[in-house]
Coordinates of C-alpha atoms and ligand atoms in Angstrom, one line a residue:
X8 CA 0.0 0.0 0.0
X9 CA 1.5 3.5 -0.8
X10 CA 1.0 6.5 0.9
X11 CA 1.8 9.7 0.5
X12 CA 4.8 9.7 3.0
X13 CA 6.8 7.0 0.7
X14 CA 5.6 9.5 -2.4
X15 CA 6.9 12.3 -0.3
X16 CA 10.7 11.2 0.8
X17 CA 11.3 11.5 -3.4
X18 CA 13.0 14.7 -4.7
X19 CA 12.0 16.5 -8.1
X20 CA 14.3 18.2 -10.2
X21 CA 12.7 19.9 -13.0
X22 CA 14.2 21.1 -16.2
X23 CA 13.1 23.7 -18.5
X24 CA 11.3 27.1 -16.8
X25 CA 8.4 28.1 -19.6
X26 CA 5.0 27.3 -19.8
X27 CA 4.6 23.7 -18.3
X28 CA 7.7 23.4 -16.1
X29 CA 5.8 25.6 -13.9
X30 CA 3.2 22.9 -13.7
X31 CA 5.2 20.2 -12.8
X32 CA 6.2 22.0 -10.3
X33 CA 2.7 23.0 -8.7
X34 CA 1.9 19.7 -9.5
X35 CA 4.6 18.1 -7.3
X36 CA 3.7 20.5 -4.3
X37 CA 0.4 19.8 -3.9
X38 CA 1.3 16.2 -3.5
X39 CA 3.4 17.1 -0.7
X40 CA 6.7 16.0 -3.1
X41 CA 10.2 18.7 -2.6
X42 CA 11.2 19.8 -5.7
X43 CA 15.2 20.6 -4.7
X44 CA 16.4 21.9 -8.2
X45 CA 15.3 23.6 -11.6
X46 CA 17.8 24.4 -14.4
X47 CA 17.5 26.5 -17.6
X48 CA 19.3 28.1 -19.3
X49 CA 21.4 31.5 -18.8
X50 CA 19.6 33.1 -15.9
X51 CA 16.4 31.5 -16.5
X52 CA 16.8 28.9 -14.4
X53 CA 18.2 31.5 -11.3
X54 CA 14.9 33.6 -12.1
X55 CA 12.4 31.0 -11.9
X56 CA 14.2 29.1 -8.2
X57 CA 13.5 32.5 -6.8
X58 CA 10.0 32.9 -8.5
X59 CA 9.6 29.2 -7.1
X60 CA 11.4 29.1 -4.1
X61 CA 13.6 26.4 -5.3
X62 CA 16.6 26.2 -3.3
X63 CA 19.0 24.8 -6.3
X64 CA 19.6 26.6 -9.8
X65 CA 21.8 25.0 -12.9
X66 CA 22.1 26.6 -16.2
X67 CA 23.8 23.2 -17.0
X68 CA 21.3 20.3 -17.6
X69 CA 24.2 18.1 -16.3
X70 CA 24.7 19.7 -13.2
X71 CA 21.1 18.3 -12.1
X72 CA 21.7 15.4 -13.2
X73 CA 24.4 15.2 -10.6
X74 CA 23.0 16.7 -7.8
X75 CA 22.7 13.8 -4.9
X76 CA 19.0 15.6 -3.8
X77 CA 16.9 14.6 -6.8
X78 CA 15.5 11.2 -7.4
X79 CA 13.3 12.1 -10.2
X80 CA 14.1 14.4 -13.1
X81 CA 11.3 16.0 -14.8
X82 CA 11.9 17.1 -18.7
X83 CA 9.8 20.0 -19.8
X84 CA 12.1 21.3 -22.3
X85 CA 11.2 22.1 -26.3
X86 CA 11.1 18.1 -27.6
X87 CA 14.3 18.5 -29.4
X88 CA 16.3 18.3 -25.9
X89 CA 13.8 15.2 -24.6
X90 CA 16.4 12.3 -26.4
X91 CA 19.9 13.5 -25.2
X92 CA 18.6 14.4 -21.3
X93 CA 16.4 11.3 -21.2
X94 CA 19.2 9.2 -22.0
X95 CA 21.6 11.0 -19.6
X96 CA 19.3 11.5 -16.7
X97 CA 18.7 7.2 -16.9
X98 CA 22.6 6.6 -17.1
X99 CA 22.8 8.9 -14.1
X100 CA 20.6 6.7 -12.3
X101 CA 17.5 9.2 -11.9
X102 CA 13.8 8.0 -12.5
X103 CA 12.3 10.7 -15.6
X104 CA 8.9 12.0 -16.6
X105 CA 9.3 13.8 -19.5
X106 CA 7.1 15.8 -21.8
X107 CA 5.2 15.1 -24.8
X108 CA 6.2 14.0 -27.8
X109 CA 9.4 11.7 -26.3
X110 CA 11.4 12.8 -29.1
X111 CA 11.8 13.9 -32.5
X112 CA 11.7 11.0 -34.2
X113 CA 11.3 7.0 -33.7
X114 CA 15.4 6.3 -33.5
X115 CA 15.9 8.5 -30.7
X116 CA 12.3 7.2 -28.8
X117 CA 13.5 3.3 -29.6
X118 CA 16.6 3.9 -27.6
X119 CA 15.3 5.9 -24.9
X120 CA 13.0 2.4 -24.7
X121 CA 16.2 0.1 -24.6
X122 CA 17.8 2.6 -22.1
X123 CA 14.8 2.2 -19.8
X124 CA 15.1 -1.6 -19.9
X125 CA 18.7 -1.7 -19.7
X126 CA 18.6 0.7 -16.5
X127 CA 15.3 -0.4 -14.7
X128 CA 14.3 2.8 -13.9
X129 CA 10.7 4.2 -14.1
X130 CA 9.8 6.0 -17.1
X131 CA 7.2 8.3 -17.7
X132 CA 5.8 10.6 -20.7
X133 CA 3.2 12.9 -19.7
X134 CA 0.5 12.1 -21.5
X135 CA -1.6 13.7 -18.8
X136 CA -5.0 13.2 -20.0
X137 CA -5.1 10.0 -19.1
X138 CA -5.8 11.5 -15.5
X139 CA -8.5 13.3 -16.1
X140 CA -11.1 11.3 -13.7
X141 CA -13.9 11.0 -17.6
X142 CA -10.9 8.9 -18.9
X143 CA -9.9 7.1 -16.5
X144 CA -14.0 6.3 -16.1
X145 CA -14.0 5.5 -19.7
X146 CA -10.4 3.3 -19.5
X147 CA -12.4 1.1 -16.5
X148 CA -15.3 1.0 -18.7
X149 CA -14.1 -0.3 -22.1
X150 CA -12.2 -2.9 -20.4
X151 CA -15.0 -4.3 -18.2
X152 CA -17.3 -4.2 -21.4
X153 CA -19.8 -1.8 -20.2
X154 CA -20.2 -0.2 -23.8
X155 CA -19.7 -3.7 -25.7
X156 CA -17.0 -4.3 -28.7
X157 CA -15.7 -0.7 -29.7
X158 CA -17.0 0.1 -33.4
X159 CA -16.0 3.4 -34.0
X160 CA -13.9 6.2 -32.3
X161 CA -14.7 10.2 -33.0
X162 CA -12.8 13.4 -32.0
X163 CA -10.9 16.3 -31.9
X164 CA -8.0 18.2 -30.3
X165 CA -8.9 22.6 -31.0
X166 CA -6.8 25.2 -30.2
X167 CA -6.4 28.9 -31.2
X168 CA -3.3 30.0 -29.2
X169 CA -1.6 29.8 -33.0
X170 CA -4.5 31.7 -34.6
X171 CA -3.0 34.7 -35.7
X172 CA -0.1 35.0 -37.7
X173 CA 1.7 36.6 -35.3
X174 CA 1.4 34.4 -32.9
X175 CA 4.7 32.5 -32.2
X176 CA 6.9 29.9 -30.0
X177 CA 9.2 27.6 -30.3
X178 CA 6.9 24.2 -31.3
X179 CA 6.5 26.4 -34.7
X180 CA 10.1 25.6 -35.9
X181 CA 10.6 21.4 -36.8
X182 CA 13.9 22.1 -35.5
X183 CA 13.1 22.5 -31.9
X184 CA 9.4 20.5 -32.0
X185 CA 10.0 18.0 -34.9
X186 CA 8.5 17.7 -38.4
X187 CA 4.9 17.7 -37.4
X188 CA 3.4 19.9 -35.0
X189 CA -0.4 20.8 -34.0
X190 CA -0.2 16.8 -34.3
X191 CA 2.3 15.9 -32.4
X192 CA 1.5 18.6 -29.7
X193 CA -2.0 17.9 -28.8
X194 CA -3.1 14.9 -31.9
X195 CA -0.5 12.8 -29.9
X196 CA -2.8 13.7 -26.4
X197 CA -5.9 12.8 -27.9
X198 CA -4.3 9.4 -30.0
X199 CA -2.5 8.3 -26.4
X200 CA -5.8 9.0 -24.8
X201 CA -7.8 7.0 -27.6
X202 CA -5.6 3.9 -27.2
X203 CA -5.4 3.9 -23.2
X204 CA -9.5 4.0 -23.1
X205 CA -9.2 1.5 -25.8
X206 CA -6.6 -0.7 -24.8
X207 CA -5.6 -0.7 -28.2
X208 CA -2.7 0.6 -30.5
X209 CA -3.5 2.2 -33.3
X210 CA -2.2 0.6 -36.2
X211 CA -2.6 2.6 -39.6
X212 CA -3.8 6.0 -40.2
X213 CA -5.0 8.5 -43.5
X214 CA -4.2 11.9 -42.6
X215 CA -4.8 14.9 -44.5
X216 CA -2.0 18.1 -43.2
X217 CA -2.7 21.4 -43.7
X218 CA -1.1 24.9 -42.9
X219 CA -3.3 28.0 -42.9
X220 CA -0.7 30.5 -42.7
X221 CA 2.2 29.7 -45.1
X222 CA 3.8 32.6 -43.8
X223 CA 3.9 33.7 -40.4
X224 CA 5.8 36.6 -38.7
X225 CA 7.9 35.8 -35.8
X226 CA 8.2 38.7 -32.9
X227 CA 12.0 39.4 -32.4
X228 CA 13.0 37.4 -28.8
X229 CA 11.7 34.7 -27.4
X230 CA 7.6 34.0 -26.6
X231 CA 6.4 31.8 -23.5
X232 CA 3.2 29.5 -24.8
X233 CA -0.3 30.9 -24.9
X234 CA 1.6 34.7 -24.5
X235 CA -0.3 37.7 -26.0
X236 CA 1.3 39.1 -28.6
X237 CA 2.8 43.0 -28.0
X238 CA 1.6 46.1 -29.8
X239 CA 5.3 47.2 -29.7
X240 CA 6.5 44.2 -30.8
X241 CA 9.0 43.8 -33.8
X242 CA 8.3 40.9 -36.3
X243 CA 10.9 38.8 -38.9
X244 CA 8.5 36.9 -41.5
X245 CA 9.3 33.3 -42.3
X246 CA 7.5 30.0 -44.1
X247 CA 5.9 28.0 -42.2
X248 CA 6.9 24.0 -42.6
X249 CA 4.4 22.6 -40.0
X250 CA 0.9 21.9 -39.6
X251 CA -1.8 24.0 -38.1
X252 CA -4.5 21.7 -38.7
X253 CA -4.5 17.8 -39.9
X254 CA -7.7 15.2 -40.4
X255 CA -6.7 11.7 -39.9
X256 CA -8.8 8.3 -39.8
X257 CA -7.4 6.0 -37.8
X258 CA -7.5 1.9 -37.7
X259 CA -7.3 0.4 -33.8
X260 CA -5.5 -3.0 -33.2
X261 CA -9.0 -4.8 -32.3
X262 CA -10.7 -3.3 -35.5
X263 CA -12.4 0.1 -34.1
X264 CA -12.2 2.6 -36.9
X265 CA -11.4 6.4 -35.3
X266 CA -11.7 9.5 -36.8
X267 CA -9.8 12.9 -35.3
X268 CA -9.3 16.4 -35.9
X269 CA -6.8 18.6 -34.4
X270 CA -5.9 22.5 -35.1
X271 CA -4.6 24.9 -33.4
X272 CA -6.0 27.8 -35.7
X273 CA -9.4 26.9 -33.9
X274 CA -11.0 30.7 -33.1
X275 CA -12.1 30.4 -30.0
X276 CA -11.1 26.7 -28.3
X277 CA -9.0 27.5 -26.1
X278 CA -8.0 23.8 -25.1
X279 CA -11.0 21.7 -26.1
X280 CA -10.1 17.8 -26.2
X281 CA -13.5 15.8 -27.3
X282 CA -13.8 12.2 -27.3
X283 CA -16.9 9.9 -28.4
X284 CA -16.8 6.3 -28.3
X285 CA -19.4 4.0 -30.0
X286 CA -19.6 0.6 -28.2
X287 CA -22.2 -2.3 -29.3
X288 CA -24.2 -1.9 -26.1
X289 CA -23.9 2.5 -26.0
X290 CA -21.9 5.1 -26.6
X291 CA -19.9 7.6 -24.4
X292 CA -19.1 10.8 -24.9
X293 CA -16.7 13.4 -22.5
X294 CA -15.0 17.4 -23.5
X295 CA -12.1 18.4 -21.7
X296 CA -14.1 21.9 -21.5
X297 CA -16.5 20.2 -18.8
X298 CA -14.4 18.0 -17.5
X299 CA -17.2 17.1 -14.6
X300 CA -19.2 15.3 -17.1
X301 CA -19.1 11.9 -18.5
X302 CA -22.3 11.1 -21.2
X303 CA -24.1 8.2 -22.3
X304 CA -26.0 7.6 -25.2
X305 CA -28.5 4.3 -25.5
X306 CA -30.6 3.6 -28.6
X307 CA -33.8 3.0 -26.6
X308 CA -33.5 4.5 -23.0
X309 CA -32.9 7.4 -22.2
X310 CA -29.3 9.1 -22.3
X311 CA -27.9 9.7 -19.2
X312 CA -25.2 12.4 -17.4
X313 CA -23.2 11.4 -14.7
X314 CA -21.3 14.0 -12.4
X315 CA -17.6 13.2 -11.3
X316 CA -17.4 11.4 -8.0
X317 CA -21.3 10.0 -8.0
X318 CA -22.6 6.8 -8.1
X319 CA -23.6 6.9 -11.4
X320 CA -20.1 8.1 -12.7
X321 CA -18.7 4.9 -11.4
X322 CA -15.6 4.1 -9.4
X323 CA -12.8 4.1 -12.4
X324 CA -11.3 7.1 -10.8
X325 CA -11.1 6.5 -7.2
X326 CA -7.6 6.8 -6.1
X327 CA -6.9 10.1 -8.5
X328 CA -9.7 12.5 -7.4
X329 CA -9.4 14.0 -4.3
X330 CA -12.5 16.7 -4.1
X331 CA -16.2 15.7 -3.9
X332 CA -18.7 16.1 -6.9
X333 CA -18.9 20.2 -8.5
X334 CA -15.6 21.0 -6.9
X335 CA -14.3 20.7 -10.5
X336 CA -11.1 18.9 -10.9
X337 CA -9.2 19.8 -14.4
X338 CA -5.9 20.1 -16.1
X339 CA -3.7 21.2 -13.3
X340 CA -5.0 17.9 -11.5
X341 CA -4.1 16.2 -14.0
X342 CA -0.6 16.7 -13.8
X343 CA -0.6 15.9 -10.1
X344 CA -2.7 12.6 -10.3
X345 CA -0.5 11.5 -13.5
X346 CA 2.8 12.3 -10.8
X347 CA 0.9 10.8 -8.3
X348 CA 0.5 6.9 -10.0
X349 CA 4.4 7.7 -11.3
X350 CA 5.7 8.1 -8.4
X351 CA 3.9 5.0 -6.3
X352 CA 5.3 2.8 -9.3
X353 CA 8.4 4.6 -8.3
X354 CA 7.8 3.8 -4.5
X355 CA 7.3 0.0 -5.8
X356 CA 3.4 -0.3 -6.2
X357 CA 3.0 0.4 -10.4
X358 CA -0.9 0.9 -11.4
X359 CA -0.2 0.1 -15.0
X360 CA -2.3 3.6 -15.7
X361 CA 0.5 5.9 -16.9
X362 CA 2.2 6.4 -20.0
X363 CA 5.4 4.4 -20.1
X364 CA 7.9 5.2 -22.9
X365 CA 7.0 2.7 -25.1
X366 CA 3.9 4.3 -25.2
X367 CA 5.6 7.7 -26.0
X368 CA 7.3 5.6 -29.1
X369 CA 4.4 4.3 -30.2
X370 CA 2.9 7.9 -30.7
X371 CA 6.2 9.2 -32.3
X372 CA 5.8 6.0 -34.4
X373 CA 2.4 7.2 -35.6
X374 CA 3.3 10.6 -36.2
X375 CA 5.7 9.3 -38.6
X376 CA 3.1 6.8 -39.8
X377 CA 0.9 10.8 -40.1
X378 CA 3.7 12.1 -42.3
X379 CA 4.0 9.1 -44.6
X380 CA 0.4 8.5 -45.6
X381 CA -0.4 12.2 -45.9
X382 CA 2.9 12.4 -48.4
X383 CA 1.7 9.4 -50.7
X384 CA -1.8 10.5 -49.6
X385 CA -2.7 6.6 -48.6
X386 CA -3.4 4.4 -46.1
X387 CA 0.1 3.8 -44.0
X388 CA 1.0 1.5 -41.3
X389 CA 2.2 2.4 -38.5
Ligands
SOE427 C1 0.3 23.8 -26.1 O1 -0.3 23.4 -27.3 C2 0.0 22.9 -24.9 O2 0.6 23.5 -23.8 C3 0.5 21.5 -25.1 O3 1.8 21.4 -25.3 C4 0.1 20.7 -23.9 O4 0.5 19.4 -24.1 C5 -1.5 20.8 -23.8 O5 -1.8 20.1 -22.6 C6 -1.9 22.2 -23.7 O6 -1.4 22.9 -24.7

């Protein structure tokens, strides 16, 4: 049985200060976990300890991975860092959640995935909505065959923080996020999220890539996620190479046919994840935007609503909610119920309900799989 003191006596070392490091560590807090170090680079790192209160600094990823205080090194760093620290945070003998995607690309998420079996240590990729209590409700479901054999699958993934063409960060240039983008940001979220309800990989796709603004104009100096933009700002033009928007059909290792649509040029969704699944006994249905409320569709009966943390809702969740019914629990709970099954399995009792990194290659894998059948504009195995 874990409780929260064997959670508690592990140390968090966080690297990377912008938008979701931040998170982590808010995250980590509430669960009563120290986090002893952060590290970015130049005097980010020194800013955000004191914004923080964390007692260590490093510009030097390294440095962390030295430090004797921190059992667990979180990686919230743009995706083109994830390989090289993942690899060298395992060697140094540290258990690692790191961001989504894993990596940029299939040979650096396959060797992360030898590294973790070749060092034994516990391996996460925060594929955090997992935790929301709907999908873990749905996960429970599925598996107990409440909805029947899965036919179909139907969703999306909007945005609009990339709306404008002045909007900017980093997951805009393949060289820091990878070749595909609004897909491998948040499609990845909504695929991972697909296949842990489903219990099933997905194992071809037909996607359809699109970029609305061929050209975009990038503000001179660096911009945290979801920032405004500046009146006074100055802006460099550039060609956009990835996508703001992608349509992609999707085949499921025990037949289920899906459907998905991402963008993040969506005016007005802020961060609106939608799920439907259509099982041979009834359907279920659950939006990230009311994240209280789980749906059920039957042919004859009546549909039905059940609230978080009711009877009806069921007991899928238990474990990873902590506040009674309306006292809505969303994505900053997430991240703490997600670090809160890590780092039991780290304190020796694993739920299996966490994305491992072979889950995180299997999404790179189908990202790839994306790219591919939207080149030859096919179906493409994954
Ligand atoms: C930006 O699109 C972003 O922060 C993603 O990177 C996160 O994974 C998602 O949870 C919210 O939006």
């Amino acid at each position: 049985m874990i409780t929260s003191s064997s959670i508690q006596s592990l140390r968090a070392g966080v690297i990377g200060t912008g938008f979701i490091g931040p998170v982590h560590v808010e995250a980590l807090r509430r669960l009563g976990v120290a986090v002893t170090a952060i590290c970015d680079v130049a005097e980010l790192g020194t800013k955000a300890a004191a914004k923080l209160r964390i007692p260590q600094a490093f510009s030097d990823y390294r440095e962390l991975l030295a430090c004797p205080e921190v059992d667990v090194v979180h990686i919230t760093t743009p995706n083109r860092f994830h390989a090289e620290m993942s690899l060298a945070a395992l060697r140094a003998g540290k258990h690692v959640i790191c961001e989504k995607p894993l990596a940029m690309n299939t040979r650096e998420t396959a060797q992360i995935v030898k590294t973790v079996r070749a060092t034994r240590k516990v391996f996460a990729v925060n594929y955090n909505v997992r935790f929301y209590p709907a999908v873990l409700q749905l996960h429970r479901l599925v598996a107990q065959g409440e909805l029947g054999d899965i036919m179909h699958v139907n969703g999306s993934y909007m945005q609009d923080w990339l709306f404008k063409d002045t909007d900017h960060n980093w997951r805009l240039l393949p060289q820091e996020g990878g070749k595909l983008r609004a897909v491998a940001d948040i499609g990845t979220h909504w695929m991972d999220a697909a296949s842990f309800i489903l219990g099933a990989k997905i194992t071809s796709v037909f996607a359809d890539l699109a970029t609305w603004h061929q050209q975009r104009r990038r503000p001179l100096g660096e911009v945290q996620t979801f920032a405004k933009a500046d009146a006074k700002m100055k802006y460099a033009t550039y060609k956009v190479q990835t996508d703001d928007f992608a349509s992609v059909l999707l085949r499921f290792g025990n037949g289920a046919r899906g459907n998905l649509g991402v963008s993040q040029v969506a005016a007005g969704r802020k961060n609106c994840l939608r799920i439907e699944i259509y099982g041979a006994k009834k359907s279920a249905w659950w939006c990230s935007e009311e994240p209280e409320w789980l749906r059920f569709g039957n042919r004859d009966g009546a549909n039905e609503t059940a609230v978080r943390a009711t009877p009806a809702f069921g007991d899928g969740a238990v474990g990873f909610m902590d506040y009674p019914p309306g006292h809505v629990e969303g994505f900053p709970d997430t991240f703490k119920m997600n670090f809160r099954a890590i780092y039991s399995a780290i304190a020796g009792t694993d739920n299996g309900l966490y994305a491992t990194a072979t889950d995180g290659h299997q999404e790179v894998a189908v990202c790839e799989a994306i790219i591919r059948s939207h080149q030859s504009q096919s179906w493409t195995k994954v």
